[in-house]
mmCIF file of C-alpha atoms and ligand atoms in Angstrom:
data_model
loop_
_atom_site.group_PDB
_atom_site.id
_atom_site.type_symbol
_atom_site.label_atom_id
_atom_site.label_comp_id
_atom_site.label_asym_id
_atom_site.label_seq_id
_atom_site.Cartn_x
_atom_site.Cartn_y
_atom_site.Cartn_z
ATOM 1 C CA MET C 1 -19.435 -6.263 15.563
ATOM 2 C CA GLN C 2 -17.509 -9.446 16.457
ATOM 3 C CA PHE C 3 -13.871 -8.403 16.758
ATOM 4 C CA THR C 4 -12.112 -11.646 17.666
ATOM 5 C CA GLY C 5 -10.604 -13.162 14.529
ATOM 6 C CA ALA C 6 -11.990 -10.408 12.276
ATOM 7 C CA ASN C 7 -10.176 -8.679 9.429
ATOM 8 C CA ILE C 8 -10.176 -4.879 9.601
ATOM 9 C CA LEU C 9 -10.376 -3.877 5.937
ATOM 10 C CA SER C 10 -12.778 -0.956 5.707
ATOM 11 C CA VAL C 11 -14.444 1.673 7.872
ATOM 12 C CA GLY C 12 -17.720 0.300 6.498
ATOM 13 C CA GLN C 13 -17.425 -2.559 9.008
ATOM 14 C CA PHE C 14 -17.870 -0.231 11.983
ATOM 15 C CA ASN C 15 -21.032 0.911 13.742
ATOM 16 C CA PRO C 16 -21.154 3.429 16.619
ATOM 17 C CA ASP C 17 -20.955 0.684 19.300
ATOM 18 C CA ALA C 18 -17.891 -0.869 17.670
ATOM 19 C CA ILE C 19 -16.180 2.524 17.471
ATOM 20 C CA GLN C 20 -16.943 3.192 21.123
ATOM 21 C CA ARG C 21 -15.508 -0.206 22.057
ATOM 22 C CA VAL C 22 -12.255 0.557 20.179
ATOM 23 C CA PHE C 23 -11.997 3.981 21.843
ATOM 24 C CA THR C 24 -12.626 2.586 25.335
ATOM 25 C CA ILE C 25 -9.893 -0.021 24.892
ATOM 26 C CA ALA C 26 -7.581 2.629 23.381
ATOM 27 C CA ASP C 27 -8.013 4.743 26.552
ATOM 28 C CA GLN C 28 -7.042 1.711 28.641
ATOM 29 C CA MET C 29 -3.812 1.348 26.633
ATOM 30 C CA GLU C 30 -2.407 4.693 27.793
ATOM 31 C CA PRO C 31 -0.398 3.421 30.815
ATOM 32 C CA TYR C 32 1.351 0.870 28.574
ATOM 33 C CA ALA C 33 1.984 3.264 25.685
ATOM 34 C CA HIS C 34 3.284 5.870 28.157
ATOM 35 C CA ARG C 35 5.594 3.319 29.820
ATOM 36 C CA ARG C 36 4.068 3.467 33.281
ATOM 37 C CA LYS C 37 3.303 -0.275 33.066
ATOM 38 C CA ARG C 38 4.141 -3.219 30.823
ATOM 39 C CA THR C 39 1.953 -6.092 29.728
ATOM 40 C CA LYS C 40 2.937 -9.470 28.341
ATOM 41 C CA VAL C 41 -0.552 -10.371 27.172
ATOM 42 C CA LEU C 42 0.644 -11.109 23.615
ATOM 43 C CA GLU C 43 3.896 -12.810 24.646
ATOM 44 C CA GLY C 44 4.640 -15.444 21.990
ATOM 45 C CA ALA C 45 2.353 -13.894 19.364
ATOM 46 C CA ILE C 46 3.835 -12.793 16.033
ATOM 47 C CA LEU C 47 2.744 -9.878 13.860
ATOM 48 C CA GLY C 48 3.569 -10.036 10.147
ATOM 49 C CA ASN C 49 3.968 -6.347 9.223
ATOM 50 C CA LEU C 50 3.987 -6.221 5.410
ATOM 51 C CA PHE C 51 4.526 -2.829 3.844
ATOM 52 C CA PHE C 52 4.698 -2.815 0.044
ATOM 53 C CA GLU C 53 4.498 0.985 -0.065
ATOM 54 C CA ALA C 54 6.377 3.801 1.717
ATOM 55 C CA SER C 55 5.489 4.371 5.352
ATOM 56 C CA THR C 56 7.025 5.644 8.575
ATOM 57 C CA ARG C 57 4.257 6.178 11.148
ATOM 58 C CA THR C 58 1.779 3.492 10.187
ATOM 59 C CA ARG C 59 4.393 0.739 9.854
ATOM 60 C CA VAL C 60 6.345 1.648 12.980
ATOM 61 C CA SER C 61 3.267 2.309 15.098
ATOM 62 C CA PHE C 62 1.769 -1.078 14.165
ATOM 63 C CA GLY C 63 5.053 -2.704 15.210
ATOM 64 C CA THR C 64 5.354 -0.596 18.372
ATOM 65 C CA ALA C 65 1.742 -1.286 19.344
ATOM 66 C CA PHE C 66 2.313 -5.035 19.006
ATOM 67 C CA ASN C 67 5.576 -4.884 20.969
ATOM 68 C CA LEU C 68 3.886 -2.852 23.718
ATOM 69 C CA LEU C 69 1.406 -5.706 24.136
ATOM 70 C CA GLY C 70 4.303 -8.147 24.510
ATOM 71 C CA GLY C 71 4.291 -9.601 20.980
ATOM 72 C CA GLU C 72 7.018 -9.898 18.346
ATOM 73 C CA VAL C 73 7.134 -8.351 14.890
ATOM 74 C CA ARG C 74 8.404 -9.769 11.581
ATOM 75 C CA GLU C 75 8.535 -7.228 8.833
ATOM 76 C CA THR C 76 8.955 -6.950 5.091
ATOM 77 C CA THR C 77 9.171 -3.614 3.309
ATOM 78 C CA GLY C 78 9.120 -2.696 -0.371
ATOM 79 C CA MET C 79 7.937 -4.597 -3.403
ATOM 80 C CA GLU C 80 11.437 -5.260 -4.832
ATOM 81 C CA SER C 81 12.652 -7.168 -1.799
ATOM 82 C CA SER C 82 9.676 -9.566 -1.703
ATOM 83 C CA ALA C 83 8.717 -12.513 -3.904
ATOM 84 C CA ILE C 84 5.838 -10.447 -5.314
ATOM 85 C CA ALA C 85 8.554 -8.979 -7.573
ATOM 86 C CA LYS C 86 9.010 -12.558 -8.948
ATOM 87 C CA GLY C 87 5.330 -12.728 -9.886
ATOM 88 C CA GLU C 88 3.978 -14.406 -6.764
ATOM 89 C CA SER C 89 0.251 -13.780 -6.202
ATOM 90 C CA LEU C 90 -1.175 -12.060 -3.140
ATOM 91 C CA PHE C 91 -3.073 -15.284 -2.394
ATOM 92 C CA ASP C 92 0.088 -17.422 -2.279
ATOM 93 C CA THR C 93 1.966 -14.803 -0.267
ATOM 94 C CA ALA C 94 -0.937 -14.669 2.186
ATOM 95 C CA ARG C 95 -1.117 -18.464 2.519
ATOM 96 C CA VAL C 96 2.550 -18.696 3.389
ATOM 97 C CA LEU C 97 2.996 -15.634 5.584
ATOM 98 C CA SER C 98 -0.183 -16.278 7.548
ATOM 99 C CA SER C 99 1.246 -19.564 8.724
ATOM 100 C CA TYR C 100 4.249 -17.642 10.080
ATOM 101 C CA SER C 101 2.150 -15.107 12.020
ATOM 102 C CA ASP C 102 -0.859 -14.709 14.319
ATOM 103 C CA ILE C 103 -2.032 -11.505 12.657
ATOM 104 C CA ILE C 104 -0.986 -9.496 9.603
ATOM 105 C CA THR C 105 -0.915 -5.772 8.907
ATOM 106 C CA MET C 106 -0.454 -4.751 5.308
ATOM 107 C CA ARG C 107 -0.082 -1.744 3.024
ATOM 108 C CA HIS C 108 -0.095 -2.035 -0.766
ATOM 109 C CA PRO C 109 -0.389 0.495 -3.631
ATOM 110 C CA LYS C 110 -3.360 -1.227 -5.308
ATOM 111 C CA ALA C 111 -6.948 -0.512 -4.221
ATOM 112 C CA GLY C 112 -8.600 -3.736 -3.042
ATOM 113 C CA SER C 113 -5.271 -5.580 -2.628
ATOM 114 C CA VAL C 114 -5.488 -5.990 1.132
ATOM 115 C CA ALA C 115 -8.963 -7.559 0.849
ATOM 116 C CA GLU C 116 -7.602 -9.871 -1.868
ATOM 117 C CA PHE C 117 -4.710 -10.827 0.398
ATOM 118 C CA ALA C 118 -7.125 -11.492 3.274
ATOM 119 C CA GLU C 119 -8.893 -14.128 1.117
ATOM 120 C CA GLY C 120 -5.751 -16.222 1.237
ATOM 121 C CA SER C 121 -4.854 -15.515 4.846
ATOM 122 C CA ARG C 122 -5.508 -17.884 7.708
ATOM 123 C CA VAL C 123 -5.105 -15.130 10.314
ATOM 124 C CA PRO C 124 -6.766 -11.702 10.727
ATOM 125 C CA VAL C 125 -5.555 -9.011 8.327
ATOM 126 C CA ILE C 126 -5.576 -5.282 9.096
ATOM 127 C CA ASN C 127 -5.521 -2.790 6.230
ATOM 128 C CA GLY C 128 -2.705 -0.244 6.599
ATOM 129 C CA GLY C 129 -3.739 1.514 3.368
ATOM 130 C CA ASP C 130 -4.655 0.082 -0.055
ATOM 131 C CA GLY C 131 -3.882 2.559 -2.815
ATOM 132 C CA ALA C 132 -6.213 5.557 -2.891
ATOM 133 C CA ASN C 133 -9.007 3.429 -1.443
ATOM 134 C CA GLU C 134 -9.043 3.165 2.352
ATOM 135 C CA HIS C 135 -7.000 3.601 5.505
ATOM 136 C CA PRO C 136 -9.338 2.434 8.274
ATOM 137 C CA THR C 137 -6.912 2.530 11.216
ATOM 138 C CA GLN C 138 -5.942 6.106 10.324
ATOM 139 C CA ALA C 139 -9.625 7.083 10.178
ATOM 140 C CA LEU C 140 -10.192 5.585 13.624
ATOM 141 C CA LEU C 141 -7.206 7.416 15.104
ATOM 142 C CA ASP C 142 -8.309 10.630 13.376
ATOM 143 C CA LEU C 143 -11.819 10.320 14.778
ATOM 144 C CA TYR C 144 -10.417 9.475 18.245
ATOM 145 C CA THR C 145 -8.234 12.599 18.019
ATOM 146 C CA ILE C 146 -11.128 14.779 16.847
ATOM 147 C CA ALA C 147 -13.359 13.584 19.700
ATOM 148 C CA LYS C 148 -10.601 14.167 22.288
ATOM 149 C CA GLU C 149 -9.515 17.564 20.974
ATOM 150 C CA LEU C 150 -13.081 18.867 20.636
ATOM 151 C CA GLY C 151 -13.877 17.411 24.056
ATOM 152 C CA HIS C 152 -11.252 19.752 25.601
ATOM 153 C CA HIS C 153 -13.308 22.685 24.295
ATOM 154 C CA GLY C 154 -16.658 21.185 25.340
ATOM 155 C CA ARG C 155 -17.573 20.357 21.741
ATOM 156 C CA LYS C 156 -18.655 17.144 20.016
ATOM 157 C CA VAL C 157 -18.297 15.315 16.699
ATOM 158 C CA ASP C 158 -22.052 15.645 16.104
ATOM 159 C CA GLY C 159 -22.687 19.098 14.646
ATOM 160 C CA MET C 160 -19.023 19.947 14.013
ATOM 161 C CA HIS C 161 -17.622 21.703 10.950
ATOM 162 C CA ILE C 162 -14.584 20.028 9.364
ATOM 163 C CA CYS C 163 -12.545 21.595 6.624
ATOM 164 C CA MET C 164 -10.503 19.145 4.496
ATOM 165 C CA ILE C 165 -7.751 20.614 2.325
ATOM 166 C CA GLY C 166 -5.451 19.291 -0.398
ATOM 167 C CA ASP C 167 -5.513 16.117 -2.466
ATOM 168 C CA LEU C 168 -9.021 14.879 -1.754
ATOM 169 C CA LYS C 169 -9.064 12.678 -4.860
ATOM 170 C CA TYR C 170 -6.180 10.353 -4.039
ATOM 171 C CA GLY C 171 -5.984 10.867 -0.267
ATOM 172 C CA ARG C 172 -7.274 7.646 1.281
ATOM 173 C CA THR C 173 -7.253 9.142 4.781
ATOM 174 C CA VAL C 174 -9.932 11.701 3.895
ATOM 175 C CA HIS C 175 -11.973 9.037 2.093
ATOM 176 C CA SER C 176 -12.033 6.761 5.132
ATOM 177 C CA LEU C 177 -12.520 9.573 7.649
ATOM 178 C CA SER C 178 -15.435 11.076 5.671
ATOM 179 C CA LYS C 179 -17.138 7.679 5.475
ATOM 180 C CA LEU C 180 -16.651 7.114 9.207
ATOM 181 C CA LEU C 181 -18.127 10.540 9.947
ATOM 182 C CA CYS C 182 -21.304 9.395 8.162
ATOM 183 C CA LEU C 183 -22.133 7.570 11.414
ATOM 184 C CA TYR C 184 -22.492 10.946 13.159
ATOM 185 C CA LYS C 185 -25.117 13.686 12.920
ATOM 186 C CA ASN C 186 -25.115 17.051 11.124
ATOM 187 C CA VAL C 187 -21.429 17.239 10.303
ATOM 188 C CA ARG C 188 -20.602 20.145 7.980
ATOM 189 C CA PHE C 189 -17.798 19.688 5.452
ATOM 190 C CA THR C 190 -15.826 22.310 3.544
ATOM 191 C CA LEU C 191 -13.812 20.486 0.895
ATOM 192 C CA ILE C 192 -10.950 22.571 -0.494
ATOM 193 C CA SER C 193 -8.882 21.195 -3.374
ATOM 194 C CA PRO C 194 -7.880 21.949 -6.937
ATOM 195 C CA ARG C 195 -10.867 20.997 -9.123
ATOM 196 C CA GLU C 196 -8.966 18.047 -10.612
ATOM 197 C CA LEU C 197 -8.281 16.673 -7.127
ATOM 198 C CA ALA C 198 -11.803 16.975 -5.730
ATOM 199 C CA MET C 199 -13.392 14.453 -3.375
ATOM 200 C CA PRO C 200 -14.751 11.460 -5.376
ATOM 201 C CA ASP C 201 -18.509 11.326 -6.003
ATOM 202 C CA GLU C 202 -18.768 8.047 -4.108
ATOM 203 C CA VAL C 203 -17.743 9.855 -0.902
ATOM 204 C CA LEU C 204 -19.930 12.906 -1.631
ATOM 205 C CA ASN C 205 -22.925 10.599 -2.153
ATOM 206 C CA ALA C 206 -22.241 8.948 1.200
ATOM 207 C CA LEU C 207 -22.207 12.397 2.867
ATOM 208 C CA THR C 208 -25.520 13.279 1.214
ATOM 209 C CA ASP C 209 -27.068 9.961 2.304
ATOM 210 C CA ALA C 210 -25.931 10.670 5.875
ATOM 211 C CA GLY C 211 -27.670 14.053 5.775
ATOM 212 C CA HIS C 212 -24.395 16.005 6.006
ATOM 213 C CA ALA C 213 -23.972 19.388 4.301
ATOM 214 C CA PHE C 214 -20.853 19.979 2.223
ATOM 215 C CA ARG C 215 -19.348 22.846 0.252
ATOM 216 C CA VAL C 216 -16.792 22.171 -2.484
ATOM 217 C CA THR C 217 -14.348 24.954 -3.328
ATOM 218 C CA ASP C 218 -10.886 25.534 -4.775
ATOM 219 C CA GLU C 219 -10.218 28.605 -2.626
ATOM 220 C CA LEU C 220 -8.158 28.264 0.513
ATOM 221 C CA VAL C 221 -9.022 31.546 2.105
ATOM 222 C CA GLY C 222 -12.334 32.969 3.181
ATOM 223 C CA GLU C 223 -14.124 33.184 6.505
ATOM 224 C CA MET C 224 -13.936 29.720 8.006
ATOM 225 C CA ASP C 225 -15.780 28.790 11.194
ATOM 226 C CA ALA C 226 -14.321 25.282 11.135
ATOM 227 C CA ASP C 227 -13.815 23.269 14.331
ATOM 228 C CA ILE C 228 -11.234 21.054 12.589
ATOM 229 C CA VAL C 229 -8.941 21.840 9.685
ATOM 230 C CA TYR C 230 -7.550 18.619 8.188
ATOM 231 C CA GLN C 231 -4.700 19.286 5.758
ATOM 232 C CA THR C 232 -3.402 16.600 3.358
ATOM 233 C CA ARG C 233 -0.386 16.036 1.116
ATOM 234 C CA ILE C 234 -0.500 15.906 -2.691
ATOM 235 C CA GLN C 235 -0.264 12.119 -3.199
ATOM 236 C CA GLN C 236 2.494 12.354 -5.809
ATOM 237 C CA GLU C 237 2.945 8.569 -5.986
ATOM 238 C CA ARG C 238 -0.574 8.188 -7.444
ATOM 239 C CA PHE C 239 -0.031 10.587 -10.373
ATOM 240 C CA ALA C 240 1.059 9.503 -13.851
ATOM 241 C CA SER C 241 4.174 11.674 -13.498
ATOM 242 C CA LEU C 242 5.949 13.789 -10.913
ATOM 243 C CA GLU C 243 5.546 16.782 -13.242
ATOM 244 C CA GLU C 244 1.786 16.415 -13.061
ATOM 245 C CA ALA C 245 1.882 16.187 -9.253
ATOM 246 C CA SER C 246 4.088 19.257 -9.023
ATOM 247 C CA LEU C 247 1.395 21.350 -10.758
ATOM 248 C CA TYR C 248 -0.515 21.147 -7.480
ATOM 249 C CA ARG C 249 2.300 21.105 -4.948
ATOM 250 C CA GLY C 250 2.297 24.167 -2.705
ATOM 251 C CA LYS C 251 -1.146 25.339 -3.882
ATOM 252 C CA PHE C 252 -2.733 25.155 -0.449
ATOM 253 C CA ARG C 253 -0.322 26.205 2.246
ATOM 254 C CA LEU C 254 -1.612 26.776 5.715
ATOM 255 C CA ASN C 255 0.520 29.051 7.861
ATOM 256 C CA ASN C 256 0.049 30.961 11.079
ATOM 257 C CA GLU C 257 -0.961 34.158 9.328
ATOM 258 C CA ILE C 258 -3.750 32.490 7.288
ATOM 259 C CA TYR C 259 -4.812 30.475 10.311
ATOM 260 C CA THR C 260 -5.048 33.513 12.582
ATOM 261 C CA ARG C 261 -6.852 35.600 9.992
ATOM 262 C CA HIS C 262 -9.385 33.054 8.729
ATOM 263 C CA TYR C 263 -10.021 30.471 11.421
ATOM 264 C CA LYS C 264 -11.662 30.510 14.851
ATOM 265 C CA PRO C 265 -9.179 30.788 17.768
ATOM 266 C CA ASN C 266 -9.506 27.124 18.750
ATOM 267 C CA THR C 267 -9.722 25.413 15.372
ATOM 268 C CA VAL C 268 -7.834 22.134 15.717
ATOM 269 C CA ILE C 269 -5.161 21.616 13.044
ATOM 270 C CA MET C 270 -4.729 18.030 11.859
ATOM 271 C CA HIS C 271 -2.724 16.222 9.165
ATOM 272 C CA PRO C 272 -2.243 12.448 8.783
ATOM 273 C CA LEU C 273 1.470 13.160 8.123
ATOM 274 C CA PRO C 274 3.941 13.149 6.507
ATOM 275 C CA ARG C 275 3.606 16.865 5.791
ATOM 276 C CA ASP C 276 5.653 17.866 2.783
ATOM 277 C CA SER C 277 8.056 20.419 4.266
ATOM 278 C CA ARG C 278 10.041 21.062 1.085
ATOM 279 C CA ALA C 279 10.127 24.757 0.237
ATOM 280 C CA GLU C 280 8.010 24.323 -2.904
ATOM 281 C CA ALA C 281 5.279 22.497 -0.968
ATOM 282 C CA ASN C 282 5.449 23.443 2.695
ATOM 283 C CA GLU C 283 1.778 22.612 3.026
ATOM 284 C CA LEU C 284 1.612 23.065 6.807
ATOM 285 C CA ASP C 285 4.130 25.717 7.738
ATOM 286 C CA ASN C 286 6.670 25.306 10.532
ATOM 287 C CA ASP C 287 5.486 28.632 11.923
ATOM 288 C CA LEU C 288 2.457 26.701 13.237
ATOM 289 C CA ASN C 289 4.710 24.427 15.325
ATOM 290 C CA GLN C 290 4.233 26.404 18.548
ATOM 291 C CA ASN C 291 0.494 26.830 18.003
ATOM 292 C CA PRO C 292 -1.251 24.829 20.788
ATOM 293 C CA ASN C 293 -4.023 23.907 18.342
ATOM 294 C CA LEU C 294 -1.575 22.009 16.152
ATOM 295 C CA ALA C 295 -2.653 18.443 17.003
ATOM 296 C CA ILE C 296 -0.570 16.552 14.421
ATOM 297 C CA PHE C 297 1.828 14.927 16.885
ATOM 298 C CA ARG C 298 -0.906 14.103 19.410
ATOM 299 C CA GLN C 299 -2.745 12.579 16.425
ATOM 300 C CA ALA C 300 0.287 10.399 15.569
ATOM 301 C CA ASP C 301 0.661 9.370 19.246
ATOM 302 C CA ASN C 302 -2.988 8.331 19.293
ATOM 303 C CA GLY C 303 -2.201 5.941 16.439
ATOM 304 C CA VAL C 304 -0.344 3.662 18.850
ATOM 305 C CA LEU C 305 -3.314 3.532 21.260
ATOM 306 C CA ILE C 306 -5.812 2.769 18.486
ATOM 307 C CA ARG C 307 -3.590 0.092 16.951
ATOM 308 C CA MET C 308 -2.997 -1.521 20.353
ATOM 309 C CA ALA C 309 -6.767 -1.584 20.859
ATOM 310 C CA LEU C 310 -7.347 -3.201 17.459
ATOM 311 C CA PHE C 311 -4.739 -5.901 18.106
ATOM 312 C CA ALA C 312 -6.135 -6.615 21.572
ATOM 313 C CA LEU C 313 -9.676 -6.840 20.178
ATOM 314 C CA THR C 314 -8.944 -8.946 17.092
ATOM 315 C CA LEU C 315 -6.796 -11.343 19.113
ATOM 316 C CA GLY C 316 -9.455 -11.608 21.837
ATOM 317 C CA VAL C 317 -7.424 -10.265 24.785
ATOM 318 C CA ALA C 318 -8.903 -6.778 25.228
ATOM 319 C CA ASP C 319 -10.393 -7.571 28.636
ATOM 320 C CA ILE C 320 -7.403 -9.385 30.135
ATOM 321 C CA VAL C 321 -4.510 -7.079 29.264
ATOM 322 C CA ASN C 322 -3.955 -5.996 32.903
ATOM 323 C CA LYS C 323 -3.761 -9.617 34.115
ATOM 324 C CA TYR C 324 -0.327 -9.753 32.477
ATOM 325 C CA ASP C 325 1.067 -6.519 33.935
ATOM 326 C CA THR C 326 4.706 -6.122 34.944
ATOM 327 C CA ASP C 327 6.747 -3.119 36.096
ATOM 328 C CA VAL C 328 8.793 -0.772 33.984
ATOM 329 C CA VAL C 329 12.283 -0.968 35.507
ATOM 330 C CA TRP C 330 14.247 1.308 33.180
ATOM 331 C CA PHE C 331 14.413 5.100 33.123
ATOM 332 C CA SER C 332 11.308 6.362 31.435
ATOM 333 C CA ASN C 333 10.657 10.025 30.780
ATOM 334 C CA LYS C 334 7.080 10.126 32.006
ATOM 335 C CA ALA C 335 7.140 13.915 31.886
ATOM 336 C CA ARG C 336 6.823 13.557 28.114
ATOM 337 C CA TYR C 337 3.099 12.988 28.456
HETATM 338 C C1 LIG I 401 -1.082 8.804 4.909
HETATM 339 C C2 LIG I 401 -1.201 7.625 3.948
HETATM 340 O O1 LIG I 401 -0.266 6.828 3.830
HETATM 341 O O2 LIG I 401 -2.267 7.512 3.372
HETATM 342 N N1 LIG I 401 -0.043 8.651 5.825
HETATM 343 C C3 LIG I 401 -0.271 7.931 6.961
HETATM 344 O O3 LIG I 401 -0.564 6.763 6.918
HETATM 345 N N2 LIG I 401 -0.215 8.584 8.129
HETATM 346 C C4 LIG I 401 -1.092 10.127 4.240
HETATM 347 C C5 LIG I 401 -0.022 10.440 3.231
HETATM 348 O O4 LIG I 401 0.860 9.641 2.929
HETATM 349 O O5 LIG I 401 -0.064 11.569 2.717
#
């Protein structure tokens, strides 16, 4: 895969070598992300960070990743505050904003919208989530997290058992992650959701084509020898009404008691976040917060490394980052890491 100048729109663009390249560069980003060193390799470059749908982690980590490489960030959030609300097309918006930036990251509620935007863009576009369709950077950071976490226990992605729970119909993170896992061997999937929110056939067919075994169920409990449990939120914004979404909210709660009783001692607990912590949902209980297998915050931290790697690769500077090193002169709590 040729990274320089490329759009990152779908996990379908990646092969095992490309994934390995992203992960190797992500590892090299640690000293910068952990504030042991600075780099100015992207000094003067501008990221257009366009988020037409709610986001905390993805939006801020794209911006942080670009800043950590020395670049600047211009941002627009929400549909109402942009000219799209006046009827402007994605093509026109892309034409204009791409002349203000060197690279664009974008999230939009409509499936296929980021690819449509990329048609009009003169600079690389990275998909930060397009409706229920895809979330390729999240899938890469999820896979990076899985490989690292399993690595600590001497296990691998090939041959692992992953259990995905929640809204598998509208959850773009599980769609992209499942497709990415099709590049690996003998992965076993347990897919737990209400029947109405089951994993789409398109994804199940991809798993079958990859030779993976999967079990579809609407029961949370049962003996589970999973290596990874990946919990998701009911995607209420994709339902016709909040009432409909609330039929499912709180159906699949994972707490310490269920975890201890039904999962192996070292099952890694993941969630793309945000977890819905309202009492009626509480999908991943706070009583798991002290559980060392809870990887959700390490997962979110890894997002910065992966996004730095993708910027460095698409802007063609991945191999020269350390030529632009400077010192960190302010107090930095290195003990955090
Ligand atoms: C996810 C998303 O936006 O698809 N969040 C994220 O990017 N980390 C998951 C979600 O919103 O439930």
